[in-house]
Every structure is written in structure tokens, then in C-alpha cells.
């Protein structure tokens, strides 16, 4: 594996032997997702010990499902954060996407796949707009996407109410193409007597693709480069603007996918959903080793971060603990994970 | 003044302040609450069973404290291990129901605020042979979703009763404040109110999770439209905020609400809130758990295939005294 932030080999200083290439063990320890993996094992062990229902395959499937709907977007968000940007609009963008899909199909009496395509166009459009504005204005993406987040939140309610007269869309369950779309986005796969939601498999697939892109392609190098040193990478010919806009559109794609899942899992969509989830995506990416400053992190780590979130939220219920404490534990997990990340990074960056 | 003297003076001041704040209060507080202890009964001799209660509670809404107290009272009486969980977002609530199915609980009591999102998991629960009852929200959907029984208030009827009352007091222009987007029960209340009320009804959406935003949004609306003479809120905490909004806007509008809590009882006594439509949340939580116990150990179902209504009843200045004792204990 190539090092995420491979430092240039330093010129040997006078009177010192040149640094030897780092050993395999050293390289494993320096992976950004390692500490989150330790955290995931710890959380899993904790709930495995205290909650008997947690030990069953069916429960594990619920945990994975609850992780996957956060995880699919979190993977895209982690790529964006490695690229040095931030997206606060991803949570409500999921709902915007499913509302668009439902309303286009229902109001125009189209096959639901037409709604799916319309939603994809909208989601990629929102991503493009975010990216374009960030690159054009040079404002921090935090501000731009905060504005998008608030605007989308308002649009979700206002347009839904305007078009349907209610705050939720009409059910599209009896329309053409619904069954095939449900099979793609919201079906269940039975493995050895356990029903696993299809989103889990999509999540793993997206994780694999994102990891391959990051570690094995030129685009992946560009992502690390624009996140680490935008000006330097521009100077050596990396298309900074294209890369960053592409990353925002990738988040749009993730939001679209989860939006479609919600639409086909529940046939009608409430316009107020999704608020607050943008922070969970970011939390998952940060637990997985991404830095807020960009240039460092991994997609696998974000996947593990989402898994930690899923295990914590469901595990507390399996353990029969009072759900009042849920958010506290999620926050405490986040804090511990980031401290662990920092510690591991400091230990491994020393020569 | 030398350094050590100054430090001494500082410590002395702190000690004095600490003594002052640890002085006893002559009224209110925990002691008053404990004197109003809630209903308490023995325990059934049946085997211990596990019941999951899953609601759409927005964390921090006083209404649900009362529901949970009712559920806990029934659980204590029936030797039930009660597992409570909640999430205001439909998909997340569905996940929590799935979670209860995974745990192989003996019964599920759930709210159907987002019925579409629940169809799949209710099917899962039934396939696993777990009895499911509904309460509080979803009176129009529980039967078609295939739930055993339902305990709650018919929100449309409650809304109509509210509208009739507005006609009686001669209101002309009402503002109906919805504090949770897309919650079917709340929408039904305002729709019922609009049907029965002869005057003009306007809807206003606020974010119930943000008190200051709620208060200022209502205030702005009252300032913008001086014609509003009645604010109808759908929850006790929102009613208390609306009272502040009315004062802040210098409006002469009156406030009335659905649902009660401890602070609201005082507001009705003071006359700052005209009335509250009560749906007896304690009863909803209690019956949901108790009915599952009855079903488990004696095969009983309540309601003869119809919803069991726990409301609406009006709480006004005239009957507030009979309610306030229980409200102070947090069970009404």
C-alpha cells in the first residue's frame, strides 16, 4: 500500500545515515483507519458482552443496515474531506432527492425510474452548485454549504407543501417501475436465514470503489494533493477546480442513493427528514481518520466510523439502556476516536 | 493588603456565597413533588415478560414524560421489563422496531406518526409472532397496518371539538401552530379545527426542537397580522412559549392548546392559557403496556376492533383543581 501522505525522501543530512524505508508493521500502524478499527472492535466487544440480543445474526443485520444509510454518504463525505472541503448540506440533500423522485413520478404520472433519474440530476446539480460556488468565490465550503443546507431545508418543506398540499409526498407504491426500483434500492437479501438489506452490499461496494480510487488511481492522488496543498498541486498541473467540483458531486451521488433507498423503502417521504445527519456523516469520516484540514484520511475509515455509529445507536437499545443517554455515548465515542487518531498520528510521524 | 490576606478574603466571600445558596427554600422544589406521589399498586404474579415501547418522541418533550410514567406504572404492576426507545424520524423509528423484533420481545407498543415507514417492520414483527399495539398517533392507519388494538385520541375529533369551542367564545381568526413537520396527528388536529371553526384558520410551522425560534416565529406572525385573536398550539411547551409571544408582540390574542404538563396547569389557573384539550397520555402509555400483558396471559383484546379513545376532554379553569394534584406529580 502506498502511504497516504508519502513524505518526499529527505536529503541525507551530514553525519546521519539516510532513513531506512519503514517496516511493514510501521506502515500498518500509520494507516489512518487503524485507530478507528480498534475503536470499532472495542465498541463491538462492549455490546457483545453486555447485550445478549446483540450476539445474534439478525441483530447484526439491523446494525449494518443502520450503519449503511449513514455510511454510503459518509464514504463520499470522507473523499470530500480528504480533498480539503466540507459539506453541511448532505443531510437534507438526501431528503431533497427522495422528494424530487416521488413528486416527479407522481405528479407527471411517469414511470418511477423517470423520477429516479430526475432525482439524480438534481442531486448532482446541487453538488455541482456547491463545488462551483466554493471554487468561484474562494469562500470556505463551510459557509457555502451551510447556506445550501438552510435553503434546501426550506425548499423541501415549501415545494412539497406547494405541490402536494401536504408535508409528505403521495405514495408511489402502485406505479409502474416501483417494484424493479425497490429491488435495486430497498430489497432484502436472504443469507443463511438472515435478511440483509441491500444497502449494506451497496455500501461495501462504494467503499471498495472509493478505496481503489484513492489508492490506485491518478484521481486519488489528485484528491490527496488538492486537500493537502491546493496551490502547490495547481502549480504542478493538478486540475484543482475539476477535482473539487467532482468531489462535491460525489457527495451528491451518495445523497441521491440514500434518498432513493428511503423513497422505495417507505413509499412516501416526509419533508422534514435528514436534518442533523450531515454532522453524523462528518463525524463518521472524522472517526475514520479524516482531518478537518484535508489531505489525510481514508474511505475505509469512514465506513468503520459509520459502523461505530450504527453499533452504538442500536447497541444501546439491545442492551436495554435508557435511550436518553444515546447522544452522549455517540459524542463520547467521537471524542475518544479523535483523540486516539491524534495520538496514533503523533506516534507514527516520529522517525 | 498582602497576598495571603486577599486570598483569605476571597475564600471567605466564596464560603458566604455557598452558604447563601445552600439555604432551604420554603416552598416548591423536590419536597413538594415527593408529597404528590403518583399511583402505586402491587405486582402481578405472572412470569416476567419483555415489552418494547417505540415512539416518535422528539427528545425533551414533556408530553412523553407522562406517557412513559404511565407505561412504567403498568410495567411495574404487571411484572414487565419495559424497554423504551424513540426517534422522531420515521426511518429511524422503523429501525428501532426492527431492533425490538431482533430482541424477540414478548410484545411491541408503538406510535404510528409515520405509518408509511412502519409497514415493513410491522410485517416483520407479525411474522415473528410478536403482538403489536398502537397508541397516541395513527388512529386512521392502525387497523390497516394490522395492529391488535389502538389507544389514543381521535385527533380529527379533538380538532373539531377545539374549533367548536373557538366558535363558542366568539373567535374570528385563529393561528394553528404545528411544531413537528409531517406528523400526521398534528396535521389532523389543525385540519379538524379548520373544519369546525367558522372563522379564518391559518397554519404556522415552527421547529419544536428550538424554543427560541418557536417563540420568535409566533411573535413575528402576531406582529405581522394584528387580526389574529386566538393562537392554538398543539403541545404544552409550545403553549407556554406562545404566551410569551403574545406578550412580546403586544397582541390581544388568547392562547389555548392541546395537551398539558405541570407548568401548563399553572398557566390555566392564572388564565394566561384558556383551556387545554387533554388526551390523557398517562392512560395511553399505561393501556398500551397493560393490554399486551392481558393479551399474553389471558388472550384478551380491548376495543372490539375499534380504537379505544383516551380523549378529548377539556381542562379549563373550572375543573383545573381536580387535575392539578396529578399534574404536579407529573402524571397528567
XYZ file of C-alpha atoms in Angstrom:
683
model
C 0.000 0.000 0.000
C 1.239 3.432 -0.750
C 1.459 5.841 2.124
C -1.419 8.317 2.212
C 0.849 11.278 2.652
C 4.136 9.965 1.453
C 6.751 12.470 2.541
C 9.404 13.165 -0.031
C 12.619 11.313 0.808
C 14.632 13.843 2.713
C 18.147 14.503 1.593
C 20.507 12.704 3.975
C 21.841 15.168 6.465
C 25.512 15.373 7.150
C 26.615 12.919 9.823
C 23.398 10.834 9.722
C 22.565 7.700 7.861
C 19.696 8.100 5.391
C 16.380 6.961 6.863
C 15.597 3.333 6.058
C 12.264 2.617 4.397
C 9.717 1.957 7.124
C 8.976 -1.611 8.142
C 5.681 -3.322 7.324
C 4.468 -3.055 10.936
C 5.212 0.631 10.955
C 3.237 1.098 7.744
C 0.201 -0.722 9.173
C 0.259 1.415 12.315
C 0.412 4.572 10.224
C -2.785 3.800 8.296
C -5.368 6.489 9.117
C -8.155 3.955 9.680
C -6.256 1.820 12.182
C -7.347 3.610 15.330
C -10.979 3.619 14.220
C -10.721 -0.125 13.672
C -9.517 -0.532 17.263
C -12.430 1.645 18.365
C -14.901 -0.475 16.395
C -13.546 -3.666 17.948
C -13.853 -2.099 21.408
C -17.449 -0.950 20.851
C -18.366 -4.331 19.385
C -16.803 -6.178 22.318
C -18.609 -3.931 24.791
C -22.086 -4.563 23.385
C -21.301 -8.207 22.700
C -20.581 -8.571 26.401
C -23.498 -6.592 27.858
C -26.333 -7.195 25.365
C -27.319 -10.820 24.623
C -29.566 -9.884 21.641
C -26.562 -8.126 20.083
C -24.874 -11.507 19.573
C -27.397 -12.750 17.029
C -27.064 -12.565 13.257
C -30.410 -10.802 12.853
C -29.278 -8.027 15.189
C -26.022 -7.673 13.329
C -28.031 -7.206 10.150
C -30.002 -4.374 11.779
C -26.770 -2.752 12.963
C -25.270 -2.996 9.483
C -28.396 -1.525 7.912
C -28.469 1.388 10.326
C -24.756 1.950 9.586
C -25.156 1.664 5.828
C -27.645 4.507 5.374
C -25.188 6.805 7.176
C -22.168 5.059 5.671
C -22.990 5.439 1.969
C -22.981 9.230 2.235
C -20.109 9.175 4.758
C -17.849 7.474 2.193
C -18.459 10.322 -0.262
C -18.044 12.889 2.509
C -14.704 11.341 3.515
C -13.403 11.743 -0.055
C -14.539 15.358 0.009
C -12.840 15.954 3.365
C -9.593 14.388 2.156
C -9.923 16.880 -0.691
C -9.954 19.625 1.929
C -13.618 20.628 1.716
C -16.720 20.283 3.820
C -20.418 19.672 3.112
C -23.119 20.607 5.573
C -25.938 20.180 3.070
C -25.585 16.412 2.635
C -28.195 15.526 5.281
C -31.112 17.465 3.802
C -29.880 16.776 0.260
C -30.840 13.132 0.851
C -34.424 14.217 1.538
C -34.437 16.686 -1.379
C -33.513 13.810 -3.640
C -36.242 11.451 -2.468
C -38.858 14.231 -2.518
C -37.894 15.074 -6.101
C -38.092 11.447 -7.177
C -41.500 10.955 -5.578
C -43.030 14.184 -6.834
C -41.743 13.991 -10.415
C -43.063 10.442 -10.789
C -46.395 11.062 -9.070
C -47.331 14.493 -10.389
C -46.372 13.804 -14.010
C -47.669 10.201 -13.989
C -44.333 8.861 -15.168
C -42.621 5.562 -14.611
C -40.865 5.839 -11.233
C -37.495 5.364 -12.944
C -38.049 8.773 -14.541
C -38.327 10.136 -11.001
C -35.123 8.315 -10.053
C -33.252 9.905 -12.957
C -34.705 13.354 -12.194
C -33.567 12.984 -8.589
C -30.065 12.016 -9.732
C -29.860 15.082 -11.967
C -30.991 17.275 -9.068
C -28.520 15.747 -6.595
C -25.563 16.043 -8.956
C -26.726 19.589 -9.711
C -26.724 20.515 -6.020
C -23.222 19.034 -5.722
C -22.029 20.932 -8.781
C -23.512 24.185 -7.476
C -21.805 23.747 -4.097
C -18.472 22.983 -5.730
C -18.735 25.735 -8.306
C -19.610 28.362 -5.703
C -16.784 27.269 -3.416
C -14.215 27.382 -6.203
C -15.564 30.577 -7.707
C -15.941 32.633 -4.524
C -12.941 31.183 -2.639
C -15.176 31.280 0.458
C -14.814 28.404 2.922
C -17.019 25.483 1.914
C -18.393 25.511 5.448
C -20.182 28.787 4.693
C -21.352 27.949 1.191
C -22.784 24.578 2.172
C -24.322 25.998 5.340
C -26.281 28.329 3.074
C -27.224 25.439 0.780
C -28.314 23.398 3.805
C -30.674 26.095 5.021
C -32.035 26.781 1.552
C -32.695 23.110 0.876
C -34.360 22.694 4.264
C -36.786 25.459 3.314
C -37.287 24.197 -0.242
C -38.026 20.666 0.979
C -40.963 21.896 3.025
C -42.186 24.735 0.824
C -42.161 22.903 -2.513
C -43.625 19.711 -1.065
C -46.442 21.675 0.527
C -46.976 23.659 -2.676
C -47.088 20.635 -4.958
C -48.857 18.031 -2.842
C -50.742 20.196 -0.350
C -49.240 18.150 2.490
C -45.883 17.893 4.224
C -45.304 14.405 2.868
C -45.327 13.156 -0.710
C -48.039 10.845 -2.039
C -47.291 7.149 -2.061
C -45.901 5.873 -5.361
C -46.122 2.193 -4.407
C -48.692 1.343 -7.083
C -46.900 2.978 -10.018
C -45.010 1.385 -12.910
C -41.414 0.521 -12.229
C -41.781 0.676 -8.460
C -41.035 -2.997 -7.939
C -37.875 -3.013 -10.029
C -36.661 0.184 -8.350
C -37.399 -1.282 -4.923
C -35.397 -4.349 -5.874
C -32.385 -2.163 -6.658
C -32.559 0.310 -3.780
C -34.502 -1.262 -0.935
C -34.783 -5.026 -1.223
C -33.558 -7.672 1.176
C -31.107 -10.450 0.505
C -31.534 -13.659 2.487
C -28.246 -15.200 3.518
C -28.469 -18.319 5.657
C -31.820 -17.369 7.154
C -30.881 -13.756 7.885
C -32.446 -10.932 5.883
C -29.791 -8.354 4.995
C -30.853 -5.064 3.439
C -29.407 -4.428 0.018
C -27.998 -1.062 1.125
C -25.366 -2.970 3.127
C -23.982 -4.505 -0.066
C -24.093 -1.201 -1.942
C -22.252 0.414 0.963
C -19.474 -2.188 0.816
C -19.258 -1.799 -2.973
C -18.980 2.001 -2.737
C -16.349 1.616 -0.014
C -14.318 -0.659 -2.252
C -14.576 1.689 -5.245
C -13.650 4.740 -3.170
C -10.664 2.973 -1.648
C -9.465 1.790 -5.053
C -9.774 5.313 -6.460
C -7.874 6.795 -3.521
C -5.007 4.326 -3.504
C -4.639 3.154 -7.073
C -5.623 5.935 -9.461
C -4.406 9.312 -10.586
C -7.683 10.844 -9.424
C -6.934 9.535 -5.936
C -3.554 11.248 -5.923
C -5.227 14.447 -7.047
C -7.706 14.220 -4.154
C -4.897 13.935 -1.593
C -2.961 16.662 -3.367
C -5.747 19.274 -3.545
C -6.606 18.607 0.095
C -3.042 18.855 1.289
C -1.611 21.646 -0.825
C -4.064 23.191 -3.276
C -1.690 25.880 -4.532
C 1.274 23.577 -4.997
C -0.813 20.998 -6.782
C -2.219 23.646 -9.088
C 1.349 24.651 -9.836
C 2.274 21.121 -10.897
C -0.751 20.790 -13.132
C -3.408 19.103 -10.984
C -6.880 20.262 -12.100
C -7.883 21.576 -8.665
C -11.211 23.069 -9.686
C -12.382 19.978 -11.557
C -11.306 17.656 -8.767
C -13.106 19.581 -6.038
C -16.318 20.069 -8.020
C -16.205 16.345 -8.793
C -15.907 15.583 -5.069
C -18.967 17.697 -4.240
C -20.857 15.876 -6.990
C -19.749 12.552 -5.497
C -21.414 13.587 -2.231
C -24.463 14.465 -4.330
C -24.411 10.951 -5.738
C -24.252 9.420 -2.259
C -27.140 11.601 -1.104
C -29.136 10.548 -4.150
C -28.554 6.874 -3.471
C -29.677 7.019 0.164
C -32.569 9.258 -0.881
C -33.742 6.639 -3.340
C -33.432 3.971 -0.659
C -35.682 5.965 1.672
C -38.199 6.555 -1.075
C -38.504 2.898 -2.078
C -38.309 1.528 1.439
C -41.162 3.706 2.716
C -43.124 4.716 -0.477
C -43.774 8.237 0.767
C -41.348 10.785 2.164
C -41.709 13.301 4.990
C -40.255 16.656 4.048
C -38.641 17.282 7.440
C -36.262 14.322 7.422
C -32.493 14.406 7.260
C -31.757 17.461 9.348
C -28.776 16.788 11.587
C -27.493 13.808 9.605
C -24.871 15.952 7.864
C -22.993 16.067 11.156
C -23.189 12.288 11.509
C -21.554 11.890 8.081
C -18.780 14.236 9.095
C -18.437 12.506 12.472
C -18.102 9.124 10.756
C -15.394 10.482 8.437
C -13.529 12.085 11.343
C -13.703 8.923 13.476
C -12.259 7.171 10.453
C -9.185 9.373 10.486
C -10.076 12.305 8.200
C -8.715 15.672 9.250
C -10.747 18.862 9.047
C -7.787 20.419 7.272
C -7.780 17.887 4.424
C -5.071 15.871 2.737
C -5.332 12.924 5.104
C -7.819 10.138 5.783
C -9.370 7.084 4.208
C -12.687 5.856 2.875
C -12.483 2.569 4.777
C -12.085 4.601 7.961
C -15.326 6.475 7.237
C -17.017 3.121 6.723
C -15.762 1.967 10.115
C -16.872 5.286 11.619
C -20.401 4.713 10.317
C -20.287 1.180 11.724
C -19.311 2.520 15.157
C -22.280 4.894 14.988
C -24.656 2.088 13.976
C -23.368 -0.239 16.700
C -23.709 2.472 19.341
C -27.233 3.586 18.407
C -28.664 0.086 18.124
C -26.456 -1.476 20.798
C -27.736 0.857 23.492
C -31.264 -0.320 22.715
C -30.244 -4.002 22.595
C -28.606 -3.564 25.967
C -31.856 -2.143 27.325
C -30.173 1.075 28.450
C -32.131 4.275 28.746
C -32.130 5.938 25.298
C -31.808 9.342 26.953
C -28.062 8.610 27.028
C -27.754 7.762 23.363
C -26.349 11.036 22.053
C -23.959 11.273 24.990
C -22.399 7.941 24.091
C -22.189 8.847 20.412
C -20.416 12.074 21.349
C -18.079 10.336 23.773
C -17.188 7.778 21.101
C -16.393 10.586 18.680
C -14.162 12.315 21.217
C -12.264 9.137 22.115
C -11.816 8.204 18.465
C -10.406 11.588 17.504
C -8.034 11.593 20.491
C -6.871 8.102 19.564
C -6.364 9.206 15.956
C -4.270 12.136 17.061
C -2.161 10.025 19.370
C -1.519 7.365 16.748
C -0.592 10.030 14.186
C 1.856 11.684 16.555
C 3.470 8.351 17.445
C 3.889 7.253 13.865
C 5.055 10.515 12.353
C 8.140 10.446 14.572
C 11.112 8.894 12.952
C -3.430 44.154 51.660
C -0.932 41.320 51.354
C -1.454 38.423 49.017
C -2.422 35.870 51.651
C -4.958 38.252 53.174
C -6.515 38.845 49.828
C -6.783 35.129 49.254
C -8.401 34.714 52.671
C -10.951 37.391 51.891
C -11.732 35.695 48.603
C -12.253 32.293 50.227
C -14.448 33.867 52.902
C -16.609 35.526 50.274
C -16.956 32.232 48.422
C -17.907 30.413 51.600
C -20.535 33.017 52.421
C -21.975 32.729 48.928
C -22.015 28.947 49.201
C -23.892 29.133 52.491
C -26.397 31.536 50.978
C -27.183 29.272 48.028
C -27.476 26.131 50.143
C -30.233 27.688 52.263
C -33.557 25.829 52.210
C -36.438 27.014 50.052
C -39.697 27.350 51.949
C -41.857 26.251 49.041
C -41.791 24.162 45.871
C -38.830 22.033 44.912
C -38.315 18.325 45.260
C -40.086 18.044 48.603
C -43.363 19.333 47.217
C -43.030 16.931 44.319
C -42.455 13.948 46.581
C -45.510 14.760 48.640
C -47.603 14.352 45.492
C -46.544 10.746 44.935
C -48.179 9.033 41.993
C -50.438 5.986 41.968
C -48.755 2.839 43.188
C -50.036 -0.704 43.271
C -48.770 -4.218 43.894
C -47.185 -6.572 41.396
C -48.856 -9.326 39.364
C -47.765 -12.908 39.953
C -47.298 -13.648 36.237
C -43.973 -14.567 34.670
C -41.659 -11.705 33.728
C -42.133 -10.609 30.111
C -40.282 -8.077 27.987
C -42.196 -5.354 26.168
C -40.664 -2.783 23.826
C -42.221 0.663 23.535
C -41.127 2.652 20.480
C -42.322 6.212 19.933
C -41.665 9.205 17.701
C -40.765 11.331 20.731
C -38.627 14.353 19.997
C -36.155 14.169 22.884
C -37.131 16.673 25.533
C -40.888 16.983 25.015
C -42.751 16.952 28.342
C -45.711 15.104 26.827
C -43.704 11.918 26.580
C -42.601 12.031 30.201
C -46.250 11.496 31.073
C -46.665 8.663 28.548
C -43.584 6.944 29.923
C -44.735 7.314 33.517
C -47.982 5.564 32.603
C -46.111 2.806 30.792
C -43.741 2.339 33.729
C -46.624 2.161 36.192
C -48.253 -0.625 34.167
C -44.917 -2.384 33.730
C -44.266 -2.332 37.472
C -47.724 -3.716 38.142
C -47.612 -6.442 35.516
C -44.072 -7.647 36.218
C -42.946 -6.389 32.803
C -39.433 -5.481 31.738
C -40.095 -2.341 29.681
C -37.600 -1.269 27.003
C -38.254 2.266 25.782
C -36.733 3.809 22.674
C -37.607 6.736 20.441
C -36.686 8.652 17.301
C -38.658 11.430 15.615
C -37.524 10.414 12.104
C -39.725 7.720 10.564
C -36.954 5.539 9.084
C -35.025 5.572 12.358
C -38.122 4.651 14.338
C -38.659 1.734 11.948
C -35.103 0.606 12.699
C -35.854 0.652 16.414
C -38.916 -1.565 15.845
C -36.686 -3.956 13.896
C -34.312 -3.813 16.847
C -37.132 -4.926 19.169
C -38.014 -7.783 16.790
C -34.360 -8.882 16.857
C -34.529 -8.925 20.645
C -37.516 -11.305 20.420
C -39.559 -9.240 22.864
C -42.953 -10.535 24.018
C -44.874 -7.510 22.774
C -44.436 -4.174 20.988
C -46.281 -0.933 21.735
C -45.625 1.719 19.116
C -46.832 5.034 17.787
C -47.757 5.390 14.125
C -46.862 9.011 13.482
C -45.231 7.962 10.211
C -47.368 4.977 9.166
C -45.823 4.520 5.711
C -42.400 3.985 7.180
C -43.646 1.304 9.568
C -45.422 -1.127 7.225
C -42.364 -3.288 6.600
C -41.243 -3.719 10.190
C -44.784 -4.361 11.452
C -44.913 -7.239 8.966
C -41.614 -8.488 10.407
C -42.979 -8.350 13.948
C -46.090 -10.279 12.974
C -44.025 -12.866 11.112
C -42.043 -13.335 14.323
C -45.307 -13.844 16.222
C -44.943 -10.688 18.328
C -48.217 -8.919 19.201
C -48.165 -5.216 18.272
C -50.448 -2.500 19.659
C -50.578 1.124 18.605
C -51.099 4.222 20.677
C -51.073 8.028 20.552
C -50.701 8.530 16.783
C -52.090 6.706 13.774
C -55.780 6.261 14.548
C -56.572 6.139 10.817
C -53.843 3.641 9.997
C -53.547 1.124 12.835
C -56.226 -1.238 11.568
C -54.931 -1.461 8.001
C -51.383 -1.908 9.308
C -52.740 -4.930 11.165
C -52.190 -3.864 14.773
C -54.081 -5.624 17.546
C -55.564 -2.576 19.277
C -55.144 1.165 19.496
C -55.237 3.587 22.406
C -55.418 7.278 21.789
C -57.453 10.264 20.971
C -59.083 10.736 17.581
C -57.149 13.820 16.596
C -59.683 14.929 13.988
C -62.488 14.795 16.593
C -60.246 16.606 19.081
C -59.521 19.294 16.489
C -63.229 19.698 15.738
C -64.030 19.992 19.439
C -61.387 22.713 19.658
C -62.927 24.509 16.669
C -66.418 24.345 18.195
C -65.099 25.844 21.381
C -63.494 28.667 19.393
C -66.940 29.351 17.882
C -68.458 29.437 21.385
C -66.016 32.046 22.654
C -66.554 34.125 19.515
C -63.071 33.917 17.991
C -62.657 35.296 14.471
C -59.153 34.477 13.289
C -57.119 31.539 14.639
C -53.475 30.604 14.186
C -52.744 26.870 14.415
C -49.085 26.244 15.306
C -47.614 22.923 14.126
C -44.349 22.106 15.887
C -43.357 18.883 14.106
C -43.291 18.817 10.333
C -45.156 15.962 8.769
C -46.565 14.467 11.933
C -49.962 13.101 10.874
C -51.602 13.523 14.291
C -50.704 17.216 14.471
C -51.839 17.856 10.904
C -55.157 16.149 11.723
C -55.726 18.395 14.735
C -55.329 21.568 12.710
C -57.422 20.128 9.878
C -60.219 19.249 12.324
C -60.029 22.688 13.884
C -60.296 24.286 10.458
C -63.375 22.190 9.581
C -65.334 23.132 12.678
C -64.175 26.723 13.153
C -66.355 29.289 11.381
C -63.667 31.981 11.367
C -60.401 32.078 9.455
C -57.715 29.464 10.264
C -54.055 29.883 9.399
C -51.295 27.299 9.804
C -47.820 28.148 11.065
C -44.927 25.697 11.065
C -42.291 26.075 13.761
C -39.307 23.995 14.802
C -40.436 22.379 18.053
C -36.855 21.431 18.913
C -35.836 25.080 19.123
C -37.714 27.030 21.783
C -36.374 30.488 20.994
C -37.108 30.073 17.293
C -40.634 28.891 18.099
C -41.281 31.819 20.414
C -39.975 34.428 17.976
C -41.709 32.931 14.924
C -45.103 33.073 16.640
C -44.323 36.583 17.855
C -43.402 37.740 14.355
C -46.609 36.267 12.955
C -48.692 38.068 15.584
C -46.920 41.338 14.817
C -47.436 40.868 11.108
C -51.139 40.046 11.378
C -52.896 42.049 14.068
C -56.191 40.339 13.221
C -55.244 37.042 14.905
C -57.265 36.757 18.102
C -56.566 33.117 19.032
C -53.392 31.051 18.995
C -53.960 27.294 19.031
C -50.861 25.284 19.948
C -50.540 21.511 19.781
C -48.347 20.923 22.802
C -47.984 22.324 26.303
C -44.388 23.592 25.941
C -45.372 25.451 22.752
C -48.395 26.972 24.518
C -46.172 28.451 27.211
C -43.904 29.904 24.523
C -46.926 31.315 22.692
C -47.975 33.123 25.870
C -44.592 34.877 25.801
C -45.009 35.614 22.093
C -48.392 37.253 22.698
C -46.887 39.444 25.415
C -43.861 40.244 23.273
C -45.953 41.208 20.269
C -48.276 43.368 22.375
C -51.108 41.345 20.890
C -54.504 40.811 22.481
C -54.723 37.250 21.160
C -55.667 34.474 23.539
C -53.855 31.139 23.755
C -55.354 27.680 24.033
C -53.714 24.336 23.498
C -53.808 20.602 23.083
C -52.093 18.537 25.815
C -50.938 19.570 29.252
C -47.994 19.425 31.588
C -47.138 20.620 35.072
C -46.363 24.210 34.057
C -49.444 24.484 31.881
C -51.771 23.696 34.778
C -50.477 26.822 36.497
C -50.996 28.825 33.304
C -54.635 27.712 33.142
C -55.085 28.682 36.789
C -53.613 32.101 36.043
C -55.810 32.469 32.972
C -52.885 33.031 30.581
C -53.938 29.870 28.743
C -57.687 29.490 28.170
C -58.026 25.715 28.028
C -56.213 22.522 27.171
C -57.619 19.559 25.250
C -56.418 16.560 27.193
C -55.835 13.155 25.616
C -54.562 11.584 28.857
C -51.074 10.499 27.769
C -50.564 8.594 31.035
C -53.519 6.421 30.138
C -52.168 5.796 26.638
C -48.838 4.541 27.922
C -50.490 2.546 30.687
C -53.075 0.842 28.498
C -50.597 0.035 25.742
C -48.449 -1.980 28.162
C -51.347 -3.399 30.181
C -53.206 -4.580 27.065
C -50.170 -6.517 25.863
C -49.993 -8.192 29.271
C -53.683 -9.083 29.101
C -53.222 -10.473 25.602
C -50.220 -12.522 26.620
C -51.702 -14.070 29.759
C -55.419 -14.164 29.022
C -55.813 -13.692 25.269
C -57.872 -10.529 25.770
C -58.113 -7.721 23.257
C -59.569 -4.333 24.120
C -61.848 -2.221 21.948
C -63.736 -4.765 19.845
C -61.757 -3.941 16.726
C -62.224 -0.204 17.248
C -59.799 2.295 18.711
C -60.015 2.836 22.459
C -60.354 6.598 22.946
C -58.479 8.323 25.756
C -59.770 11.788 24.873
C -60.601 14.530 24.071
C -61.511 16.141 27.371
C -61.303 19.853 28.116
C -59.281 21.124 31.047
C -60.358 24.655 31.949
C -60.296 26.978 34.928
C -63.457 25.260 36.203
C -62.045 21.758 36.551
C -58.354 22.503 36.897
C -58.248 21.772 40.612
C -59.145 18.117 40.127
C -56.282 17.760 37.656
C -53.576 19.874 39.234
C -52.714 17.435 42.026
C -51.826 14.751 39.474
C -50.194 17.204 37.102
C -47.840 18.248 39.877
C -46.765 14.632 40.261
C -46.104 14.611 36.513
C -48.750 12.046 35.641
C -51.448 14.216 33.993
